[in-house]
Amino acid sequence: MPPLTFNIIRQSTQRRAARRGTLVITQAATATGNTPTTTTITATTTSTTSSTTNVNGSGQNHGHVAANKELIKRVIETPGCFMHTVKGTVPHLTPDTMRLQGFGGVHVSIEQLLQDHQPGGFDKWPLTLSKFLNLQDMILLCDLRDPSRYFKVPVKSDRHIAIKTHKGVRQLTLEEYLKVVRAYQPDIVAAMADQIADADVPPAGTGQGSLDAEGETQGSPCSGPGLKRVKRSIDRSLKWLDQILLDRQGMDALAADRAADEAKRQKMQKAATGHSHDSTRGVESLALELQNPDLITTKTTTAMTRIPWSGVSVFAHVLGSHVEQERIRSAEETARREAVDGFIVDTNPLHGSSKETILNLLKVSLDHLPVEKPRMVYGLQTPEDVLKSIAMGADLFDTSYPYHLTEDGKASLYSFGSDSNSINTVIKNNNNTTSGEVTTNRWINLWDDEHANKFTPLLEGCGCYACKGGRHTRAYINHLLKAHEMLATVLLMSHNMYQYSKFFANVRQSIEDGTFEQDSASFIQQFGSEPERTGKIHAAQAIVEMALSKRNRLDGSNSASASSCRSSRNGNNSSESEGEQGAMSKEEKAEARRKLKEQERFERGEKNRMEGLKRKKEKQQQLVADERDAERTREP
């Protein structure tokens, strides 16, 4: 078995299914005892007293070396998080500030890392992904897709899926995926899965019976994907999961696919040459035989044909879309694979539904998964959604919520449990008043002009890098944002990640104390629900980014504005003008349009003037050349 151990320390004594535990990765140590190398296959468990408390009080223990100096144990306490990354790095955080956060793992999306020449170029790959990213002291989880949002991509097939790389959509086969895993050697890898969503359903007006690329009904936008499409996605993902688990053992998992392709090729070749039906009976029987999983296992995968990669744990996706019965089938069938080390339930494809529907479907999946293995949830990152998911038995999440707050220029004020009574939480008089957003006491927007004269920390009593010791004030960060200095997002990200880490630490303590249910109800009552993100940006931010856009055009640099870059990072497809107009008043929009027209007229005038000077200079040079030619002709 891979070196992943999940221990449940404390189960909630209340009606809720919340539980506290540890996720442990055990690796062999080098001669110096500092750097993990080849992973040892072990069933060693970790005592609950072995973890130490870090600066955030979250109880993480990174790089702990056992007493015999032979094992390095890395721990994530659950409920907990993997840090969200963009292209392999935690956004806005330098390596030293990233390691100050109370999280023991990072989540890396393969689609953001693959280059054009990969995976073909992995024969020259000398490093593991952990070493390549300088994250050897963190638990590294790799998945194909970005867990913070769902992108619509073309329909998959039985042999490949489509991923959205930095150079566009490309196809990735299972064989290529296995090459990536063997090269990267992460601590945990998510199995390849056929994810579908409402976004994949044809738009309204195409009819209930519209067909997908494989010729089957796709469903309607209101009801989600069709039943056939949902069943096919589960069957396809289970097949891939079986092949991945076989390859991890060192068996040739793709032998059955190659044999089926060869049988099909031979059948077509014999049919083309005019052979009788009897002559192709052998090929047909071979094809039918290859469809039997038992025969595949015994006849094509018994030999150890490859080097095992048993040092990598495998998490399997649990699917089913909106169909409850299929979600149950997916969970039960996946749970039957005993070699699976954990489970992932992705709610991003369900985001066309109401929050109540999403949580109900999540519960259906979690209720049919084994309790002794960790469950990770994608797509639910706001504190109140996290609490509801934990109450259903979820263990792991991603940290894209602090990242989205930082991108919007917001600083967290929320707290959980005992901290709600000890931290001076600023309420409505510190809310957004100039941005037009819904007021809330869970965060403040540092773009607001009211913070320009507030020389206090982001949150009194906070121990993060930005707040501790009164290092940085709201007024200073407001100034940095309006000056478009990247230190602003560094400080905000450090604060938001710290508060998110402390939130989870307090949740674990609440489960330990047996007060999780009461503390969750108190949190919802005090902080309410997260306002929906509309994609609009603050009026002050729109003015700053418009000025940057004009400066870029004057400098002759890329005309793409900072606003469009920001929209791309957030998955917002709206244009710069749409983002600005959504947050500005009529007078501000009229003034912005007037100034933009003036700037365009000035640029056109300057361009015409420079072209006139260029033509005049060329004409003068031509006259001089003509005079020289005339002089040469007059010479004897």
XYZ file of C-alpha atoms in Angstrom:
636
model
C 0.000 0.000 0.000
C 1.155 3.587 -0.611
C 2.504 5.493 2.400
C -0.705 7.430 3.124
C -2.334 6.956 6.483
C -5.615 8.582 7.522
C -6.405 8.507 11.223
C -9.668 9.667 12.770
C -8.769 11.188 16.129
C -12.187 12.349 17.249
C -15.684 11.853 15.857
C -18.276 14.489 16.685
C -20.391 13.453 19.660
C -23.312 15.442 18.281
C -25.743 14.613 15.499
C -23.384 15.896 12.840
C -20.892 13.633 11.000
C -17.959 15.998 11.575
C -14.695 14.299 12.493
C -11.151 15.340 13.264
C -8.152 13.420 11.979
C -4.695 13.442 10.409
C -3.505 12.730 6.875
C 0.048 11.385 7.025
C 2.581 10.824 4.247
C 5.547 8.633 5.176
C 8.726 8.727 3.088
C 12.196 7.245 3.358
C 14.865 9.670 4.496
C 18.223 10.239 2.854
C 21.526 9.661 4.575
C 21.418 13.203 5.921
C 17.836 12.834 7.081
C 16.757 16.079 5.445
C 15.332 15.280 2.014
C 12.767 12.588 1.198
C 13.701 10.200 -1.585
C 12.200 6.866 -2.572
C 8.991 6.206 -0.687
C 8.784 3.152 1.520
C 5.643 1.036 1.369
C 4.527 0.914 4.963
C 1.431 0.706 7.101
C 2.929 2.706 9.949
C 0.370 4.831 11.785
C 1.047 8.124 13.488
C 0.177 8.835 17.070
C -2.042 11.834 17.625
C 0.561 13.239 19.997
C 3.316 13.342 17.364
C 2.187 16.571 15.761
C 3.421 19.934 16.913
C 1.746 23.302 16.858
C 3.018 25.914 14.398
C 2.866 29.702 14.633
C -0.768 29.701 13.576
C -1.809 27.196 16.210
C -3.138 24.844 13.550
C -1.145 21.816 14.626
C 0.638 21.136 11.314
C 3.836 19.106 11.443
C 5.999 19.311 8.313
C 9.108 17.219 7.756
C 8.931 15.422 11.117
C 11.671 12.780 11.300
C 10.990 9.623 13.269
C 13.253 8.653 16.162
C 15.089 6.029 14.097
C 15.923 8.674 11.428
C 14.548 6.337 8.729
C 11.181 7.966 8.110
C 9.957 11.458 7.398
C 6.307 12.014 8.233
C 4.358 14.948 6.863
C 0.948 15.708 8.327
C -2.208 17.590 7.370
C -4.691 17.867 10.198
C -8.303 17.483 9.084
C -10.639 19.187 8.517
C -7.992 21.033 6.555
C -6.872 22.421 3.217
C -4.481 22.077 0.341
C -3.120 25.459 -0.730
C -4.469 26.587 -4.095
C -1.782 27.246 -6.713
C -1.663 28.871 -10.121
C 0.933 27.302 -12.444
C 2.626 25.636 -9.500
C 2.924 28.618 -7.162
C 0.678 29.998 -4.428
C -0.542 33.342 -5.845
C 0.945 36.531 -4.354
C 3.007 34.689 -1.722
C 6.759 34.352 -1.692
C 8.119 30.975 -0.514
C 8.891 32.273 2.988
C 5.459 33.865 3.556
C 3.779 30.807 2.011
C 5.412 28.549 4.593
C 4.177 30.776 7.421
C 0.627 29.659 6.622
C -0.919 26.783 8.559
C -1.324 24.351 5.667
C 0.753 21.246 5.094
C -0.139 20.595 1.445
C -0.425 22.234 -1.967
C -2.759 21.437 -4.873
C -1.221 21.656 -8.360
C -3.216 21.504 -11.615
C -1.477 19.487 -14.323
C -3.217 21.423 -17.111
C -1.461 24.606 -15.917
C 2.004 23.033 -16.023
C 2.180 20.914 -19.182
C 4.275 22.352 -21.984
C 3.839 21.618 -25.696
C 6.660 19.076 -25.778
C 5.357 17.152 -22.771
C 4.786 14.406 -21.835
C 7.047 13.314 -24.707
C 9.964 15.239 -23.168
C 9.740 13.541 -19.795
C 12.533 11.116 -20.701
C 14.865 14.013 -19.818
C 12.963 15.015 -16.651
C 15.519 14.587 -13.820
C 13.389 15.815 -10.887
C 10.167 15.040 -9.110
C 7.572 17.793 -9.247
C 8.063 18.544 -5.546
C 11.735 19.247 -6.108
C 11.081 21.155 -9.330
C 8.702 23.502 -7.474
C 10.878 23.557 -4.321
C 8.011 22.144 -2.263
C 9.703 19.075 -0.801
C 8.433 19.949 2.682
C 4.771 19.975 1.570
C 2.313 17.214 0.689
C 1.770 17.596 -3.066
C -1.587 16.690 -4.625
C -1.885 16.721 -8.438
C -5.118 16.816 -10.405
C -5.767 17.512 -14.069
C -8.190 20.395 -13.598
C -8.211 23.599 -11.551
C -10.461 22.968 -8.507
C -11.382 26.635 -8.097
C -13.648 26.779 -11.160
C -15.079 24.723 -14.015
C -14.176 25.362 -17.662
C -16.275 24.008 -20.466
C -14.136 21.825 -22.726
C -15.017 19.579 -25.706
C -16.694 16.232 -25.043
C -14.271 13.492 -24.059
C -13.869 10.017 -25.551
C -13.012 6.617 -24.134
C -9.311 7.200 -24.814
C -8.693 10.856 -23.894
C -9.972 13.918 -22.103
C -9.606 17.581 -23.041
C -7.707 19.960 -20.755
C -7.332 23.733 -20.948
C -3.623 24.599 -21.014
C -2.049 28.059 -21.228
C -1.864 27.599 -25.016
C -5.423 26.389 -25.522
C -7.354 23.137 -25.280
C -5.456 19.913 -25.931
C -6.237 16.210 -25.684
C -4.557 14.029 -23.082
C -4.732 10.254 -23.388
C -4.518 7.853 -20.467
C -1.089 6.708 -21.670
C 0.162 10.311 -21.618
C -1.418 10.866 -18.226
C 0.451 7.879 -16.797
C 3.718 9.277 -18.203
C 3.006 12.550 -16.419
C 2.376 10.784 -13.114
C 5.539 8.691 -13.424
C 7.596 11.813 -14.145
C 6.049 14.100 -11.507
C 5.849 11.481 -8.695
C 3.547 13.586 -6.472
C 2.516 12.408 -3.031
C -1.133 12.140 -4.124
C -2.585 12.066 -7.636
C -6.233 12.299 -8.673
C -7.382 9.659 -11.130
C -8.405 10.771 -14.618
C -12.181 11.277 -14.722
C -14.856 12.279 -17.223
C -16.389 15.367 -15.589
C -19.585 16.812 -17.058
C -21.640 19.840 -16.069
C -24.578 22.067 -16.898
C -22.142 24.186 -18.868
C -21.650 21.266 -21.271
C -25.375 21.118 -22.095
C -26.377 22.814 -25.383
C -27.917 26.279 -24.895
C -31.658 26.815 -24.711
C -33.424 26.483 -28.035
C -31.469 23.478 -29.287
C -34.148 21.120 -28.023
C -34.438 18.429 -25.404
C -33.026 15.762 -27.669
C -29.862 17.498 -28.876
C -26.910 15.190 -29.430
C -23.370 15.381 -28.153
C -20.216 14.482 -30.085
C -20.815 10.759 -29.483
C -24.380 10.817 -30.763
C -26.276 10.482 -27.481
C -28.847 12.759 -25.911
C -27.255 15.409 -23.799
C -30.236 16.612 -21.773
C -31.611 20.116 -21.371
C -30.058 23.186 -19.726
C -32.628 23.087 -16.936
C -32.309 19.387 -16.114
C -28.571 18.906 -16.592
C -26.845 16.235 -18.709
C -28.900 13.278 -19.910
C -28.971 9.986 -18.030
C -27.036 8.114 -20.745
C -24.278 10.727 -20.659
C -24.057 10.522 -16.860
C -23.856 6.717 -16.887
C -21.223 6.762 -19.601
C -19.078 9.240 -17.663
C -19.132 6.999 -14.574
C -18.340 3.812 -16.504
C -15.544 5.538 -18.385
C -14.023 6.961 -15.181
C -14.187 3.587 -13.398
C -12.395 1.939 -16.325
C -9.650 4.553 -16.214
C -9.382 4.151 -12.436
C -8.876 0.386 -12.773
C -6.183 0.933 -15.391
C -4.413 3.533 -13.241
C -4.390 1.219 -10.223
C -2.985 -1.615 -12.369
C -0.254 0.635 -13.761
C 0.681 1.697 -10.221
C 1.368 -1.975 -9.447
C 3.693 -2.210 -12.433
C 1.270 -4.044 -14.723
C 0.616 -3.201 -18.344
C -2.755 -1.500 -17.876
C -3.118 -0.543 -21.543
C -2.658 -4.061 -22.939
C -6.435 -4.583 -23.167
C -6.917 -1.353 -25.124
C -4.143 -2.253 -27.548
C -5.551 -5.758 -28.027
C -9.040 -4.368 -28.662
C -7.630 -1.914 -31.220
C -5.740 -4.714 -32.930
C -8.849 -6.912 -33.029
C -10.830 -4.091 -34.582
C -8.087 -3.421 -37.123
C -7.867 -7.079 -38.133
C -11.622 -7.358 -38.457
C -11.792 -4.320 -40.718
C -8.858 -5.598 -42.775
C -10.417 -9.041 -43.269
C -13.776 -7.491 -44.159
C -12.056 -5.288 -46.730
C -10.310 -8.278 -48.355
C -13.619 -10.180 -48.778
C -13.212 -12.942 -46.172
C -16.330 -14.808 -45.042
C -18.121 -14.311 -41.736
C -16.672 -17.573 -40.404
C -13.121 -16.381 -40.973
C -13.676 -13.365 -38.730
C -15.344 -15.294 -35.937
C -12.041 -15.668 -34.116
C -11.419 -11.958 -34.156
C -14.940 -11.242 -32.909
C -14.567 -13.715 -30.070
C -11.260 -12.049 -29.148
C -12.968 -8.665 -29.000
C -15.749 -10.028 -26.800
C -13.222 -11.741 -24.585
C -11.362 -8.471 -24.092
C -14.535 -6.836 -22.794
C -14.556 -9.180 -19.797
C -12.626 -7.518 -16.930
C -11.769 -10.863 -15.327
C -10.214 -12.175 -18.551
C -8.370 -8.911 -19.042
C -6.860 -9.183 -15.570
C -5.794 -12.806 -15.927
C -4.612 -12.825 -19.522
C -3.118 -9.428 -20.203
C -1.874 -7.966 -16.930
C -0.373 -10.783 -14.922
C 3.255 -9.965 -15.695
C 5.085 -7.109 -13.959
C 6.002 -5.265 -17.136
C 6.912 -1.887 -15.653
C 8.468 -0.345 -12.575
C 5.716 0.254 -9.976
C 5.083 3.764 -8.706
C 3.611 2.577 -5.412
C 4.987 5.650 -3.637
C 2.093 7.710 -5.025
C -1.363 7.629 -3.428
C -4.441 7.707 -5.687
C -7.591 9.732 -5.002
C -10.631 8.831 -7.129
C -13.320 11.225 -8.373
C -16.925 10.456 -7.383
C -19.318 11.500 -10.171
C -23.028 11.348 -10.985
C -24.046 14.915 -11.887
C -27.672 15.608 -10.806
C -28.798 11.964 -10.787
C -28.892 10.749 -7.181
C -28.974 7.054 -8.081
C -25.917 7.449 -10.293
C -24.090 9.367 -7.567
C -24.771 6.431 -5.246
C -23.549 3.958 -7.879
C -20.392 5.985 -8.513
C -19.604 6.218 -4.792
C -20.235 2.526 -4.118
C -18.357 1.266 -7.180
C -15.384 3.523 -6.440
C -15.355 2.478 -2.791
C -15.130 -1.191 -3.854
C -11.661 -0.491 -5.253
C -9.733 -1.125 -2.047
C -6.520 0.208 -3.580
C -8.051 3.719 -3.753
C -6.582 5.882 -0.985
C -9.125 8.717 -0.913
C -12.046 10.320 -2.700
C -12.794 13.654 -4.403
C -16.312 15.048 -4.803
C -16.258 17.968 -7.232
C -19.259 20.317 -6.915
C -17.995 22.793 -9.529
C -19.969 21.097 -12.345
C -23.152 21.576 -10.265
C -22.889 25.348 -9.925
C -25.817 25.937 -12.241
C -28.029 24.648 -9.413
C -29.077 26.196 -6.119
C -26.782 25.907 -3.108
C -29.325 23.697 -1.332
C -29.368 21.274 -4.280
C -25.572 21.180 -4.415
C -25.289 20.393 -0.700
C -27.943 17.685 -0.943
C -26.124 16.009 -3.842
C -22.857 16.279 -1.938
C -24.440 14.510 1.029
C -25.690 11.718 -1.232
C -22.107 11.053 -2.367
C -20.477 11.358 1.066
C -23.038 9.065 2.741
C -21.976 6.161 0.502
C -18.200 6.506 0.923
C -16.198 4.576 3.546
C -15.493 6.519 6.729
C -11.952 5.215 7.102
C -10.647 7.090 4.035
C -10.330 10.858 3.479
C -12.911 12.773 1.407
C -11.949 15.958 -0.429
C -14.508 18.479 -1.728
C -14.008 20.888 -4.638
C -16.090 23.989 -5.285
C -17.241 24.795 -1.726
C -14.732 27.162 -0.127
C -16.722 29.892 1.660
C -16.661 29.422 5.453
C -20.378 28.639 5.782
C -20.225 26.070 2.949
C -17.143 24.515 4.518
C -18.968 24.151 7.847
C -21.954 22.485 6.170
C -19.638 20.128 4.255
C -17.700 19.202 7.390
C -20.993 18.398 9.110
C -21.626 15.874 6.313
C -18.233 14.192 6.773
C -15.916 16.104 4.406
C -12.243 16.293 5.423
C -10.295 18.336 2.863
C -10.823 21.491 0.797
C -8.798 23.937 -1.317
C -7.893 27.514 -0.399
C -9.125 29.412 -3.451
C -11.518 31.439 -1.252
C -8.707 33.590 0.277
C -7.266 33.976 -3.225
C -10.553 35.340 -4.612
C -10.850 37.776 -1.701
C -7.330 39.006 -2.355
C -8.010 39.507 -6.055
C -10.949 41.737 -5.084
C -8.855 43.781 -2.613
C -10.657 42.411 0.462
C -9.385 41.485 3.926
C -11.028 38.794 6.090
C -12.669 39.713 9.400
C -14.577 36.499 10.202
C -13.732 34.221 13.128
C -15.026 30.917 14.501
C -15.635 29.480 17.931
C -13.899 31.119 20.885
C -12.250 33.708 18.633
C -15.654 35.232 17.930
C -15.648 36.590 21.489
C -11.982 37.581 21.717
C -11.268 39.307 18.396
C -12.471 42.856 17.898
C -14.596 42.204 14.819
C -15.425 45.406 12.953
C -19.025 45.489 11.741
C -21.229 47.688 9.621
C -19.477 51.001 10.175
C -16.406 49.476 8.484
C -18.272 47.941 5.567
C -18.063 48.909 1.936
C -19.853 52.204 1.359
C -18.527 53.399 -1.987
C -18.263 50.220 -4.025
C -21.979 49.470 -4.331
C -21.466 45.948 -2.904
C -23.725 44.217 -0.409
C -22.572 45.108 3.104
C -21.158 42.291 5.216
C -19.140 42.021 8.393
C -17.008 39.110 7.192
C -14.542 41.263 5.206
C -13.659 44.851 4.305
C -12.771 46.197 0.868
C -9.464 48.070 0.989
C -10.294 49.896 -2.259
C -12.826 51.992 -0.301
C -11.729 55.611 0.205
C -12.763 55.487 3.877
C -9.702 53.326 4.627
C -7.279 55.932 3.284
C -7.171 57.601 6.725
C -7.425 54.531 8.968
C -4.061 53.872 10.566
C -5.053 50.595 12.206
C -4.229 46.964 11.311
C -6.506 45.017 9.018
C -7.828 43.166 12.086
C -7.018 43.953 15.708
C -5.430 40.959 17.421
C -4.501 39.183 14.172
C -1.131 37.439 14.192
C -0.503 37.359 10.433
C 2.561 38.856 8.760
C 0.610 41.937 7.633
C -1.041 42.734 10.987
C 1.331 41.459 13.676
C 2.960 44.241 15.663
C 1.088 46.913 13.708
C 3.467 46.490 10.757
C 1.018 47.604 8.068
C -2.141 49.700 8.289
C -5.320 49.850 6.253
C -4.306 53.284 4.972
C -0.976 51.915 3.709
C -2.572 48.971 1.905
C -5.198 51.304 0.420
C -2.315 53.424 -0.888
C -0.526 50.364 -2.306
C -3.651 49.232 -4.151
C -4.211 52.625 -5.737
C -0.516 52.852 -6.628
C -0.823 49.405 -8.230
C 1.997 47.967 -6.121
C 2.060 44.171 -5.859
C 2.990 44.378 -2.175
C -0.697 45.129 -1.563
C -1.803 41.677 -2.747
C 1.118 40.027 -0.912
C -0.050 41.518 2.386
C -3.731 40.803 1.717
C -3.055 37.193 0.661
C -0.913 36.626 3.753
C -3.707 37.949 5.974
C -6.535 36.074 4.239
C -4.654 32.770 4.214
C -3.788 33.167 7.895
C -7.424 33.788 8.809
C -8.550 30.797 6.739
C -5.959 28.604 8.463
C -7.053 29.841 11.882
C -10.670 29.198 10.946
C -9.884 25.517 10.295
C -7.791 25.261 13.469
C -10.744 26.558 15.484
C -13.098 24.127 13.696
C -10.865 21.217 14.711
C -10.777 22.470 18.300
C -14.558 22.842 18.263
C -14.938 19.196 17.182
C -12.514 18.212 19.926
C -14.534 20.149 22.527
C -17.870 18.806 21.287
C -19.252 22.282 20.453
C -19.096 22.174 16.657
C -22.845 22.313 16.108
C -23.378 25.308 18.412
C -20.326 27.166 17.062
C -21.463 26.615 13.461
C -24.924 28.016 14.210
C -23.350 30.994 15.983
C -21.060 31.652 13.003
C -23.956 31.660 10.525
C -25.948 33.963 12.791
C -23.069 36.412 13.232
C -21.580 36.483 9.735
C -24.401 35.316 7.486
C -23.664 34.058 3.971
C -21.023 35.149 1.493
C -22.419 37.676 -1.035
C -22.382 36.336 -4.569
C -19.389 37.369 -6.667
C -20.707 39.312 -9.654
C -17.450 39.876 -11.533
C -17.718 43.653 -11.115
C -14.709 45.548 -9.879
C -14.528 48.489 -7.504
C -14.895 51.977 -9.019
C -11.490 53.039 -7.645
C -9.907 49.939 -9.156
C -11.535 50.662 -12.514
C -10.023 54.177 -12.540
C -6.538 52.840 -11.689
C -6.681 50.152 -14.366
C -7.998 52.603 -16.957
C -5.032 54.883 -16.251
C -2.671 51.916 -16.647
C -4.316 51.022 -19.942
C -3.803 54.552 -21.270
C -0.189 54.588 -20.148
C 0.446 51.287 -21.892
C -0.978 52.642 -25.142
C 1.152 55.796 -24.894
C 4.253 53.714 -24.236
C 3.495 51.560 -27.272
C 3.363 48.416 -25.152
C 0.737 45.710 -25.119
C -2.695 47.321 -25.367
C -4.274 44.619 -23.216
C -5.287 46.354 -20.005
C -4.600 45.253 -16.468
C -8.336 44.791 -16.079
C -8.503 42.172 -18.822
C -5.566 40.339 -17.244
C -7.345 40.343 -13.923
C -10.552 39.090 -15.523
C -8.620 36.240 -17.105
C -7.180 35.212 -13.734
C -10.612 35.155 -12.155
C -12.272 33.314 -15.003
C -14.354 36.401 -15.818
C -14.982 36.654 -19.555
C -16.366 40.182 -19.425
C -14.415 42.921 -21.166
C -12.601 45.791 -19.486
C -15.335 48.269 -20.338
C -18.040 45.947 -18.976
C -16.167 45.551 -15.699
C -15.655 49.296 -15.352
C -19.196 50.263 -16.258
C -20.646 47.704 -13.854
C -19.087 49.522 -10.877
C -19.161 53.208 -11.989
C -21.928 55.798 -11.887
C -23.366 57.429 -15.043
C -21.303 60.601 -14.513
C -18.109 58.601 -14.030
C -18.809 56.531 -17.160
C -19.473 59.679 -19.212
C -16.267 61.294 -17.945
C -14.279 58.145 -18.652
C -15.636 57.964 -22.215
C -14.852 61.663 -22.791
C -11.273 61.293 -21.571
C -10.813 58.157 -23.640
C -12.005 59.946 -26.795
C -9.671 62.851 -26.081
C -6.792 60.431 -25.668
C -7.646 58.682 -28.927
C -7.810 62.011 -30.791
C -4.437 63.007 -29.327
C -2.910 59.680 -30.359
C -4.292 59.989 -33.894
C -2.927 63.546 -34.160
C 0.487 62.461 -32.942
C 0.504 59.570 -35.371
C -0.424 61.829 -38.317
C 2.196 64.405 -37.302
C 4.937 61.763 -37.109
C 3.929 60.322 -40.482
C 4.008 63.828 -42.026
C 7.482 64.466 -40.672
C 8.613 61.104 -41.993
C 7.239 61.836 -45.498
C 8.862 65.300 -45.485
C 12.226 63.821 -44.528
C 11.960 61.160 -47.230
C 11.105 63.832 -49.809
C 14.133 65.918 -48.827
C 16.397 62.882 -49.059
C 15.015 62.120 -52.501
C 15.697 65.701 -53.673
C 19.291 65.496 -52.467
C 19.745 62.174 -54.259
C 18.298 63.623 -57.488
C 20.685 66.594 -57.362
C 23.673 64.283 -56.937
C 22.582 62.203 -59.916
C 22.223 65.367 -62.013
C 25.742 66.514 -61.071
C 27.202 63.164 -62.084
C 25.602 63.383 -65.521
C 27.058 66.885 -66.129
C 30.626 65.790 -65.407
C 32.800 65.219 -68.598
